[in-house]
Amino acid sequence: MMTTTTKGLVLYLLSGFSIAVLSVLYINKRYDYYPDRQTRLSSPNHALLDLRTEALVWPELKFNWRLVMATLIGFLGSACGTVGGVGGGGIFVPMLTLIVGFDTKSAAAISKCMIMGASVSSVWYNLRVPHPTKQVPIIDYDLALLFQPMLMLGITVGVSLSVVFPYWLITVLIIILFLGTSSRSFFKGVEMWKEETFLKKEMEREQGTVDSRGELLIGTDYQPLSSAEEKSTMQIICLNLRWKRVLVLIAVWVCFLLLQVVKNDLKVCSTWYWVLFCLQFPIALAVFGYEAVKLYREYKKRINTGNVEYICEASIEWNALHLAFCALCGLLGGTVGGLLGSGGGFILGPLLLEIGVIPQVASATATFVMAFSSSLSVVEFYLLKRFPIPYALYLTGVSVMAGFWGQYFVRKLITVLGRASIIVFILSGVIIASALTMGVIGVETSIRMISNHEFMGFLGFCSSQ
C-alpha cells in the first residue's frame, strides 16, 4: 500500500511543479509590455542558447590542478552516486563547467559518459553479488521492465522541453525536486536505522530475528542463506542474469536510439519529425502495459489462492491505481532528468525505496535501469560530436573504477556495521549535494538574467531548435 508520506511527497511535487509552471504565465504577461522582446530572445546573453549554435569550449587534457580536482570529485561522485542509485549528474555538470572549464552542453554530455561508466561497472559488480535473503536475482527485472520504458520516454520528452522552459524555471524545479526527494530519503533512512537498531537488540536475545516484512534482517552478521556462500561467482552471475528480460530491455533501448538518431537528421517540427516523436509513446506504453498486466494478474492470482508472498521486491498492491502511479513517477523522473541533463535516478532511487524495495535491491535495480538511459544519451551525443573523446574516455575510466570500488566498499561496510540504511543515507547525501551545487549556480544565473532584463517566459518549441 502507498503510505501517507508517499502520497504527501507526490502531492508536494505535483503542486510545486504546477505552481512553478503556472507562474511563467504571469511572467509572460509582464514581458508582453516590452517592445524589445524579440531582441532579448535573440540576445547572445540568453541562457537557453540552442545546443547547435552555442560555442564549444573543450579544454585540453593535461595534468594540472583542475584535472586532479575533476578526478577526485568524479571518483567520489561516481562511487556515492551509483551506490545510491542516482548517478551523480547533479555533481558532475557543475564540476565540469566551474572547475574544468567546459561549456554547459559539453559538460552535460561528458556527465552522461561518467554516469554510464559508473553504472555499467556497478551493474557488473552487482551481478556477482547474491540477493541478501532470497534465491532470486539482486536486480528486480519486473521493476526494471516497468520503469525503464517510461523513464526513457520521459527523458526524450524532457530533452525536448529543455529548449522551451526558461532557465529560472528549471532551477526552481531542481530545488523543488531535490528538496522533496532528499528529505524523504533521509527520513526513510532514519526509520530504517531505528528498525535495524531494534532488531540488533532483539538478535542479542534470540537468533533468526525477522523484520516487519517477515524476512530475515538485511545487512547483519547473520547470514540468512547459507547456500549463497557455497555458490561460485559464475553460479551467482547465472542466477542474477535473466536473458529474456535483458533482451527485451535492449530491444527497447535500440528502438529509442534509432528513433532519436533518425529524428535528429529531420527538420524540426516537420511531419516526419512529429511522426517519429510520437512513435516513442506506443513503444514505451506497450512494454509498460505488458509488464503492468503481468504484475496485476499475478497479484490477483496470488490473492485468490491466499498466497501473501510478494511478486517482486516492491511491497505494494499491484492494482490499477498503483500501476498508474508508477507510470507517472517513471515519466516524471525521466522528464525532469531530461530537463536537468542528469538522468532519472533522482526520482527512481527514492521511489524504489518508497514502495518497499530493500536498499541493496533498490540500488542494483536503479543502477541497472540507469545504465540503459545514460548509454542511450552517450551514443546520441557521440553521433552528434558533442564531447571530446580523450576527456570523455579518461573521466569514464575514473567512473568505471569508482562505480566498482564504491559498491565493494559500501557492501563491506554494511556487512561490518550490519546496517543497510547506509545506502539510503548515501542516496540522500548525493541528492542534497546536487541540490546545493546546481541550485546555487542556477540562482546565480537567474539573478544575472533578471539584472540584464532578459526574457523569462516560455520559448517557442520550433523556433528554439
mmCIF file with all atom_site columns, C-alpha atoms in Angstrom, residues 214-387:
data_model
loop_
_atom_site.group_PDB
_atom_site.id
_atom_site.type_symbol
_atom_site.label_atom_id
_atom_site.label_alt_id
_atom_site.label_comp_id
_atom_site.label_asym_id
_atom_site.label_entity_id
_atom_site.label_seq_id
_atom_site.pdbx_PDB_ins_code
_atom_site.Cartn_x
_atom_site.Cartn_y
_atom_site.Cartn_z
_atom_site.occupancy
_atom_site.B_iso_or_equiv
_atom_site.pdbx_formal_charge
_atom_site.auth_seq_id
_atom_site.auth_comp_id
_atom_site.auth_asym_id
_atom_site.auth_atom_id
_atom_site.pdbx_PDB_model_num
ATOM 1   C CA . GLY A 1 214 ? 8.644  -11.374 7.829   1.00 0.00 ? 214 GLY A CA 1
ATOM 2   C CA . GLU A 1 215 ? 12.119 -11.594 6.272   1.00 0.00 ? 215 GLU A CA 1
ATOM 3   C CA . LEU A 1 216 ? 15.434 -12.023 7.996   1.00 0.00 ? 216 LEU A CA 1
ATOM 4   C CA . LEU A 1 217 ? 17.217 -8.801  8.822   1.00 0.00 ? 217 LEU A CA 1
ATOM 5   C CA . ILE A 1 218 ? 19.255 -7.472  5.927   1.00 0.00 ? 218 ILE A CA 1
ATOM 6   C CA . GLY A 1 219 ? 22.824 -6.427  6.425   1.00 0.00 ? 219 GLY A CA 1
ATOM 7   C CA . THR A 1 220 ? 23.521 -8.149  9.762   1.00 0.00 ? 220 THR A CA 1
ATOM 8   C CA . ASP A 1 221 ? 26.307 -10.548 10.515  1.00 0.00 ? 221 ASP A CA 1
ATOM 9   C CA . TYR A 1 222 ? 23.759 -13.341 10.494  1.00 0.00 ? 222 TYR A CA 1
ATOM 10  C CA . GLN A 1 223 ? 23.628 -14.892 7.029   1.00 0.00 ? 223 GLN A CA 1
ATOM 11  C CA . PRO A 1 224 ? 20.044 -15.975 6.161   1.00 0.00 ? 224 PRO A CA 1
ATOM 12  C CA . LEU A 1 225 ? 21.092 -18.008 3.126   1.00 0.00 ? 225 LEU A CA 1
ATOM 13  C CA . SER A 1 226 ? 23.962 -20.315 3.863   1.00 0.00 ? 226 SER A CA 1
ATOM 14  C CA . SER A 1 227 ? 23.734 -21.767 0.367   1.00 0.00 ? 227 SER A CA 1
ATOM 15  C CA . ALA A 1 228 ? 24.721 -18.394 -1.078  1.00 0.00 ? 228 ALA A CA 1
ATOM 16  C CA . GLU A 1 229 ? 28.189 -18.816 0.394   1.00 0.00 ? 229 GLU A CA 1
ATOM 17  C CA . GLU A 1 230 ? 28.598 -22.146 -1.387  1.00 0.00 ? 230 GLU A CA 1
ATOM 18  C CA . LYS A 1 231 ? 27.829 -20.750 -4.824  1.00 0.00 ? 231 LYS A CA 1
ATOM 19  C CA . SER A 1 232 ? 30.661 -19.845 -7.156  1.00 0.00 ? 232 SER A CA 1
ATOM 20  C CA . THR A 1 233 ? 30.882 -16.443 -8.831  1.00 0.00 ? 233 THR A CA 1
ATOM 21  C CA . MET A 1 234 ? 29.715 -17.911 -12.141 1.00 0.00 ? 234 MET A CA 1
ATOM 22  C CA . GLN A 1 235 ? 26.708 -19.546 -10.473 1.00 0.00 ? 235 GLN A CA 1
ATOM 23  C CA . ILE A 1 236 ? 25.750 -16.232 -8.874  1.00 0.00 ? 236 ILE A CA 1
ATOM 24  C CA . ILE A 1 237 ? 26.081 -14.432 -12.222 1.00 0.00 ? 237 ILE A CA 1
ATOM 25  C CA . CYS A 1 238 ? 23.895 -17.045 -13.919 1.00 0.00 ? 238 CYS A CA 1
ATOM 26  C CA . LEU A 1 239 ? 21.290 -16.651 -11.160 1.00 0.00 ? 239 LEU A CA 1
ATOM 27  C CA . ASN A 1 240 ? 21.327 -12.848 -11.417 1.00 0.00 ? 240 ASN A CA 1
ATOM 28  C CA . LEU A 1 241 ? 21.017 -12.778 -15.208 1.00 0.00 ? 241 LEU A CA 1
ATOM 29  C CA . ARG A 1 242 ? 17.623 -13.165 -16.846 1.00 0.00 ? 242 ARG A CA 1
ATOM 30  C CA . TRP A 1 243 ? 18.468 -13.127 -20.544 1.00 0.00 ? 243 TRP A CA 1
ATOM 31  C CA . LYS A 1 244 ? 14.901 -12.870 -21.849 1.00 0.00 ? 244 LYS A CA 1
ATOM 32  C CA . ARG A 1 245 ? 14.243 -9.795  -19.719 1.00 0.00 ? 245 ARG A CA 1
ATOM 33  C CA . VAL A 1 246 ? 17.582 -8.271  -20.645 1.00 0.00 ? 246 VAL A CA 1
ATOM 34  C CA . LEU A 1 247 ? 16.907 -8.784  -24.366 1.00 0.00 ? 247 LEU A CA 1
ATOM 35  C CA . VAL A 1 248 ? 13.544 -7.012  -24.048 1.00 0.00 ? 248 VAL A CA 1
ATOM 36  C CA . LEU A 1 249 ? 15.238 -4.059  -22.355 1.00 0.00 ? 249 LEU A CA 1
ATOM 37  C CA . ILE A 1 250 ? 17.918 -3.977  -25.056 1.00 0.00 ? 250 ILE A CA 1
ATOM 38  C CA . ALA A 1 251 ? 15.210 -4.053  -27.752 1.00 0.00 ? 251 ALA A CA 1
ATOM 39  C CA . VAL A 1 252 ? 13.505 -1.024  -26.183 1.00 0.00 ? 252 VAL A CA 1
ATOM 40  C CA . TRP A 1 253 ? 16.882 0.718   -25.967 1.00 0.00 ? 253 TRP A CA 1
ATOM 41  C CA . VAL A 1 254 ? 17.606 0.062   -29.661 1.00 0.00 ? 254 VAL A CA 1
ATOM 42  C CA . CYS A 1 255 ? 14.154 1.331   -30.723 1.00 0.00 ? 255 CYS A CA 1
ATOM 43  C CA . PHE A 1 256 ? 14.572 4.584   -28.828 1.00 0.00 ? 256 PHE A CA 1
ATOM 44  C CA . LEU A 1 257 ? 18.104 5.022   -30.151 1.00 0.00 ? 257 LEU A CA 1
ATOM 45  C CA . LEU A 1 258 ? 17.069 4.537   -33.796 1.00 0.00 ? 258 LEU A CA 1
ATOM 46  C CA . LEU A 1 259 ? 14.201 6.982   -33.405 1.00 0.00 ? 259 LEU A CA 1
ATOM 47  C CA . GLN A 1 260 ? 16.478 9.611   -31.858 1.00 0.00 ? 260 GLN A CA 1
ATOM 48  C CA . VAL A 1 261 ? 19.201 9.222   -34.482 1.00 0.00 ? 261 VAL A CA 1
ATOM 49  C CA . VAL A 1 262 ? 16.775 9.441   -37.409 1.00 0.00 ? 262 VAL A CA 1
ATOM 50  C CA . LYS A 1 263 ? 14.820 12.290  -35.798 1.00 0.00 ? 263 LYS A CA 1
ATOM 51  C CA . ASN A 1 264 ? 17.956 14.380  -35.344 1.00 0.00 ? 264 ASN A CA 1
ATOM 52  C CA . ASP A 1 265 ? 18.505 14.394  -39.113 1.00 0.00 ? 265 ASP A CA 1
ATOM 53  C CA . LEU A 1 266 ? 14.994 15.704  -39.847 1.00 0.00 ? 266 LEU A CA 1
ATOM 54  C CA . LYS A 1 267 ? 13.763 19.257  -39.942 1.00 0.00 ? 267 LYS A CA 1
ATOM 55  C CA . VAL A 1 268 ? 12.319 20.267  -36.591 1.00 0.00 ? 268 VAL A CA 1
ATOM 56  C CA . CYS A 1 269 ? 8.508  20.315  -36.480 1.00 0.00 ? 269 CYS A CA 1
ATOM 57  C CA . SER A 1 270 ? 8.210  18.678  -39.892 1.00 0.00 ? 270 SER A CA 1
ATOM 58  C CA . THR A 1 271 ? 5.609  15.964  -40.430 1.00 0.00 ? 271 THR A CA 1
ATOM 59  C CA . TRP A 1 272 ? 8.087  13.100  -40.222 1.00 0.00 ? 272 TRP A CA 1
ATOM 60  C CA . TYR A 1 273 ? 9.688  14.695  -37.141 1.00 0.00 ? 273 TYR A CA 1
ATOM 61  C CA . TRP A 1 274 ? 6.384  14.514  -35.250 1.00 0.00 ? 274 TRP A CA 1
ATOM 62  C CA . VAL A 1 275 ? 5.653  11.022  -36.572 1.00 0.00 ? 275 VAL A CA 1
ATOM 63  C CA . LEU A 1 276 ? 8.916  9.700   -35.163 1.00 0.00 ? 276 LEU A CA 1
ATOM 64  C CA . PHE A 1 277 ? 8.471  11.674  -31.949 1.00 0.00 ? 277 PHE A CA 1
ATOM 65  C CA . CYS A 1 278 ? 5.015  10.181  -31.393 1.00 0.00 ? 278 CYS A CA 1
ATOM 66  C CA . LEU A 1 279 ? 6.238  6.647   -32.181 1.00 0.00 ? 279 LEU A CA 1
ATOM 67  C CA . GLN A 1 280 ? 8.087  6.664   -28.860 1.00 0.00 ? 280 GLN A CA 1
ATOM 68  C CA . PHE A 1 281 ? 4.808  6.621   -26.950 1.00 0.00 ? 281 PHE A CA 1
ATOM 69  C CA . PRO A 1 282 ? 3.350  3.320   -28.250 1.00 0.00 ? 282 PRO A CA 1
ATOM 70  C CA . ILE A 1 283 ? 6.739  1.604   -27.833 1.00 0.00 ? 283 ILE A CA 1
ATOM 71  C CA . ALA A 1 284 ? 7.063  2.682   -24.200 1.00 0.00 ? 284 ALA A CA 1
ATOM 72  C CA . LEU A 1 285 ? 3.395  2.082   -23.386 1.00 0.00 ? 285 LEU A CA 1
ATOM 73  C CA . ALA A 1 286 ? 3.420  -1.376  -24.987 1.00 0.00 ? 286 ALA A CA 1
ATOM 74  C CA . VAL A 1 287 ? 6.306  -2.626  -22.826 1.00 0.00 ? 287 VAL A CA 1
ATOM 75  C CA . PHE A 1 288 ? 4.963  -0.927  -19.709 1.00 0.00 ? 288 PHE A CA 1
ATOM 76  C CA . GLY A 1 289 ? 1.454  -2.244  -20.375 1.00 0.00 ? 289 GLY A CA 1
ATOM 77  C CA . TYR A 1 290 ? 2.686  -5.811  -20.854 1.00 0.00 ? 290 TYR A CA 1
ATOM 78  C CA . GLU A 1 291 ? 4.606  -5.777  -17.571 1.00 0.00 ? 291 GLU A CA 1
ATOM 79  C CA . ALA A 1 292 ? 1.788  -3.985  -15.742 1.00 0.00 ? 292 ALA A CA 1
ATOM 80  C CA . VAL A 1 293 ? -0.804 -6.548  -16.860 1.00 0.00 ? 293 VAL A CA 1
ATOM 81  C CA . LYS A 1 294 ? 1.564  -9.363  -15.867 1.00 0.00 ? 294 LYS A CA 1
ATOM 82  C CA . LEU A 1 295 ? 2.056  -7.937  -12.370 1.00 0.00 ? 295 LEU A CA 1
ATOM 83  C CA . TYR A 1 296 ? -1.675 -7.266  -11.992 1.00 0.00 ? 296 TYR A CA 1
ATOM 84  C CA . ARG A 1 297 ? -2.688 -10.800 -12.992 1.00 0.00 ? 297 ARG A CA 1
ATOM 85  C CA . GLU A 1 298 ? -0.045 -12.450 -10.828 1.00 0.00 ? 298 GLU A CA 1
ATOM 86  C CA . TYR A 1 299 ? -1.075 -10.301 -7.881  1.00 0.00 ? 299 TYR A CA 1
ATOM 87  C CA . LYS A 1 300 ? -4.763 -11.212 -8.283  1.00 0.00 ? 300 LYS A CA 1
ATOM 88  C CA . LYS A 1 301 ? -3.895 -14.893 -8.675  1.00 0.00 ? 301 LYS A CA 1
ATOM 89  C CA . ARG A 1 302 ? -1.833 -14.917 -5.507  1.00 0.00 ? 302 ARG A CA 1
ATOM 90  C CA . ILE A 1 303 ? -4.523 -13.091 -3.546  1.00 0.00 ? 303 ILE A CA 1
ATOM 91  C CA . ASN A 1 304 ? -7.221 -15.532 -4.715  1.00 0.00 ? 304 ASN A CA 1
ATOM 92  C CA . THR A 1 305 ? -5.085 -18.522 -3.717  1.00 0.00 ? 305 THR A CA 1
ATOM 93  C CA . GLY A 1 306 ? -4.206 -16.996 -0.351  1.00 0.00 ? 306 GLY A CA 1
ATOM 94  C CA . ASN A 1 307 ? -0.519 -16.588 -1.193  1.00 0.00 ? 307 ASN A CA 1
ATOM 95  C CA . VAL A 1 308 ? 0.754  -13.438 0.524   1.00 0.00 ? 308 VAL A CA 1
ATOM 96  C CA . GLU A 1 309 ? 4.272  -13.674 -0.902  1.00 0.00 ? 309 GLU A CA 1
ATOM 97  C CA . TYR A 1 310 ? 5.403  -10.565 -2.769  1.00 0.00 ? 310 TYR A CA 1
ATOM 98  C CA . ILE A 1 311 ? 5.516  -10.832 -6.569  1.00 0.00 ? 311 ILE A CA 1
ATOM 99  C CA . CYS A 1 312 ? 8.651  -8.722  -6.641  1.00 0.00 ? 312 CYS A CA 1
ATOM 100 C CA . GLU A 1 313 ? 10.603 -6.636  -4.144  1.00 0.00 ? 313 GLU A CA 1
ATOM 101 C CA . ALA A 1 314 ? 8.002  -3.843  -4.026  1.00 0.00 ? 314 ALA A CA 1
ATOM 102 C CA . SER A 1 315 ? 5.618  -4.383  -1.110  1.00 0.00 ? 315 SER A CA 1
ATOM 103 C CA . ILE A 1 316 ? 2.610  -2.631  -2.662  1.00 0.00 ? 316 ILE A CA 1
ATOM 104 C CA . GLU A 1 317 ? -0.641 -3.892  -4.086  1.00 0.00 ? 317 GLU A CA 1
ATOM 105 C CA . TRP A 1 318 ? -0.369 -4.132  -7.859  1.00 0.00 ? 318 TRP A CA 1
ATOM 106 C CA . ASN A 1 319 ? -3.746 -2.608  -8.654  1.00 0.00 ? 319 ASN A CA 1
ATOM 107 C CA . ALA A 1 320 ? -4.653 -0.142  -11.400 1.00 0.00 ? 320 ALA A CA 1
ATOM 108 C CA . LEU A 1 321 ? -4.080 2.917   -9.184  1.00 0.00 ? 321 LEU A CA 1
ATOM 109 C CA . HIS A 1 322 ? -0.595 1.909   -8.059  1.00 0.00 ? 322 HIS A CA 1
ATOM 110 C CA . LEU A 1 323 ? 0.441  0.883   -11.585 1.00 0.00 ? 323 LEU A CA 1
ATOM 111 C CA . ALA A 1 324 ? -0.695 4.284   -12.869 1.00 0.00 ? 324 ALA A CA 1
ATOM 112 C CA . PHE A 1 325 ? 1.279  5.871   -10.041 1.00 0.00 ? 325 PHE A CA 1
ATOM 113 C CA . CYS A 1 326 ? 4.428  4.003   -11.115 1.00 0.00 ? 326 CYS A CA 1
ATOM 114 C CA . ALA A 1 327 ? 3.892  5.067   -14.734 1.00 0.00 ? 327 ALA A CA 1
ATOM 115 C CA . LEU A 1 328 ? 3.501  8.697   -13.662 1.00 0.00 ? 328 LEU A CA 1
ATOM 116 C CA . CYS A 1 329 ? 6.625  8.576   -11.498 1.00 0.00 ? 329 CYS A CA 1
ATOM 117 C CA . GLY A 1 330 ? 8.691  6.967   -14.260 1.00 0.00 ? 330 GLY A CA 1
ATOM 118 C CA . LEU A 1 331 ? 7.530  9.549   -16.781 1.00 0.00 ? 331 LEU A CA 1
ATOM 119 C CA . LEU A 1 332 ? 8.053  12.393  -14.297 1.00 0.00 ? 332 LEU A CA 1
ATOM 120 C CA . GLY A 1 333 ? 11.510 11.162  -13.343 1.00 0.00 ? 333 GLY A CA 1
ATOM 121 C CA . GLY A 1 334 ? 12.602 10.874  -16.961 1.00 0.00 ? 334 GLY A CA 1
ATOM 122 C CA . THR A 1 335 ? 11.150 14.269  -17.906 1.00 0.00 ? 335 THR A CA 1
ATOM 123 C CA . VAL A 1 336 ? 12.855 16.071  -15.029 1.00 0.00 ? 336 VAL A CA 1
ATOM 124 C CA . GLY A 1 337 ? 16.066 14.180  -15.773 1.00 0.00 ? 337 GLY A CA 1
ATOM 125 C CA . GLY A 1 338 ? 15.876 15.264  -19.416 1.00 0.00 ? 338 GLY A CA 1
ATOM 126 C CA . LEU A 1 339 ? 15.320 18.869  -18.358 1.00 0.00 ? 339 LEU A CA 1
ATOM 127 C CA . LEU A 1 340 ? 18.271 18.826  -15.986 1.00 0.00 ? 340 LEU A CA 1
ATOM 128 C CA . GLY A 1 341 ? 20.531 16.626  -18.091 1.00 0.00 ? 341 GLY A CA 1
ATOM 129 C CA . SER A 1 342 ? 21.133 14.312  -15.125 1.00 0.00 ? 342 SER A CA 1
ATOM 130 C CA . GLY A 1 343 ? 19.069 11.188  -15.819 1.00 0.00 ? 343 GLY A CA 1
ATOM 131 C CA . GLY A 1 344 ? 16.058 9.939   -13.873 1.00 0.00 ? 344 GLY A CA 1
ATOM 132 C CA . GLY A 1 345 ? 17.853 8.400   -10.904 1.00 0.00 ? 345 GLY A CA 1
ATOM 133 C CA . PHE A 1 346 ? 16.864 11.242  -8.581  1.00 0.00 ? 346 PHE A CA 1
ATOM 134 C CA . ILE A 1 347 ? 13.265 10.016  -8.785  1.00 0.00 ? 347 ILE A CA 1
ATOM 135 C CA . LEU A 1 348 ? 13.751 6.289   -9.391  1.00 0.00 ? 348 LEU A CA 1
ATOM 136 C CA . GLY A 1 349 ? 16.128 5.648   -6.474  1.00 0.00 ? 349 GLY A CA 1
ATOM 137 C CA . PRO A 1 350 ? 13.924 7.207   -3.769  1.00 0.00 ? 350 PRO A CA 1
ATOM 138 C CA . LEU A 1 351 ? 10.784 5.777   -5.417  1.00 0.00 ? 351 LEU A CA 1
ATOM 139 C CA . LEU A 1 352 ? 12.016 2.171   -5.216  1.00 0.00 ? 352 LEU A CA 1
ATOM 140 C CA . LEU A 1 353 ? 12.734 2.635   -1.521  1.00 0.00 ? 353 LEU A CA 1
ATOM 141 C CA . GLU A 1 354 ? 9.352  4.262   -1.015  1.00 0.00 ? 354 GLU A CA 1
ATOM 142 C CA . ILE A 1 355 ? 7.403  1.315   -2.469  1.00 0.00 ? 355 ILE A CA 1
ATOM 143 C CA . GLY A 1 356 ? 9.143  -1.162  -0.176  1.00 0.00 ? 356 GLY A CA 1
ATOM 144 C CA . VAL A 1 357 ? 12.248 -2.325  -2.054  1.00 0.00 ? 357 VAL A CA 1
ATOM 145 C CA . ILE A 1 358 ? 15.176 -3.152  0.228   1.00 0.00 ? 358 ILE A CA 1
ATOM 146 C CA . PRO A 1 359 ? 18.202 -0.840  -0.210  1.00 0.00 ? 359 PRO A CA 1
ATOM 147 C CA . GLN A 1 360 ? 20.539 -3.392  -1.836  1.00 0.00 ? 360 GLN A CA 1
ATOM 148 C CA . VAL A 1 361 ? 17.988 -4.341  -4.487  1.00 0.00 ? 361 VAL A CA 1
ATOM 149 C CA . ALA A 1 362 ? 16.861 -0.720  -4.963  1.00 0.00 ? 362 ALA A CA 1
ATOM 150 C CA . SER A 1 363 ? 20.455 0.357   -5.636  1.00 0.00 ? 363 SER A CA 1
ATOM 151 C CA . ALA A 1 364 ? 21.135 -2.542  -8.022  1.00 0.00 ? 364 ALA A CA 1
ATOM 152 C CA . THR A 1 365 ? 17.855 -2.091  -9.936  1.00 0.00 ? 365 THR A CA 1
ATOM 153 C CA . ALA A 1 366 ? 18.094 1.707   -10.233 1.00 0.00 ? 366 ALA A CA 1
ATOM 154 C CA . THR A 1 367 ? 21.695 1.457   -11.438 1.00 0.00 ? 367 THR A CA 1
ATOM 155 C CA . PHE A 1 368 ? 20.726 -1.240  -13.949 1.00 0.00 ? 368 PHE A CA 1
ATOM 156 C CA . VAL A 1 369 ? 17.958 0.924   -15.419 1.00 0.00 ? 369 VAL A CA 1
ATOM 157 C CA . MET A 1 370 ? 20.215 3.981   -15.386 1.00 0.00 ? 370 MET A CA 1
ATOM 158 C CA . ALA A 1 371 ? 22.831 2.140   -17.444 1.00 0.00 ? 371 ALA A CA 1
ATOM 159 C CA . PHE A 1 372 ? 20.319 1.906   -20.320 1.00 0.00 ? 372 PHE A CA 1
ATOM 160 C CA . SER A 1 373 ? 19.122 5.511   -20.143 1.00 0.00 ? 373 SER A CA 1
ATOM 161 C CA . SER A 1 374 ? 22.602 7.026   -19.813 1.00 0.00 ? 374 SER A CA 1
ATOM 162 C CA . SER A 1 375 ? 24.109 4.891   -22.600 1.00 0.00 ? 375 SER A CA 1
ATOM 163 C CA . LEU A 1 376 ? 21.300 5.998   -24.920 1.00 0.00 ? 376 LEU A CA 1
ATOM 164 C CA . SER A 1 377 ? 22.294 9.619   -24.339 1.00 0.00 ? 377 SER A CA 1
ATOM 165 C CA . VAL A 1 378 ? 26.003 8.838   -24.752 1.00 0.00 ? 378 VAL A CA 1
ATOM 166 C CA . VAL A 1 379 ? 25.519 7.174   -28.142 1.00 0.00 ? 379 VAL A CA 1
ATOM 167 C CA . GLU A 1 380 ? 23.383 10.075  -29.326 1.00 0.00 ? 380 GLU A CA 1
ATOM 168 C CA . PHE A 1 381 ? 25.901 12.652  -28.080 1.00 0.00 ? 381 PHE A CA 1
ATOM 169 C CA . TYR A 1 382 ? 28.715 10.728  -29.773 1.00 0.00 ? 382 TYR A CA 1
ATOM 170 C CA . LEU A 1 383 ? 26.925 10.720  -33.125 1.00 0.00 ? 383 LEU A CA 1
ATOM 171 C CA . LEU A 1 384 ? 26.361 14.454  -32.778 1.00 0.00 ? 384 LEU A CA 1
ATOM 172 C CA . LYS A 1 385 ? 30.022 15.021  -31.727 1.00 0.00 ? 385 LYS A CA 1
ATOM 173 C CA . ARG A 1 386 ? 29.073 16.766  -28.508 1.00 0.00 ? 386 ARG A CA 1
ATOM 174 C CA . PHE A 1 387 ? 32.114 15.860  -26.379 1.00 0.00 ? 387 PHE A CA 1
#
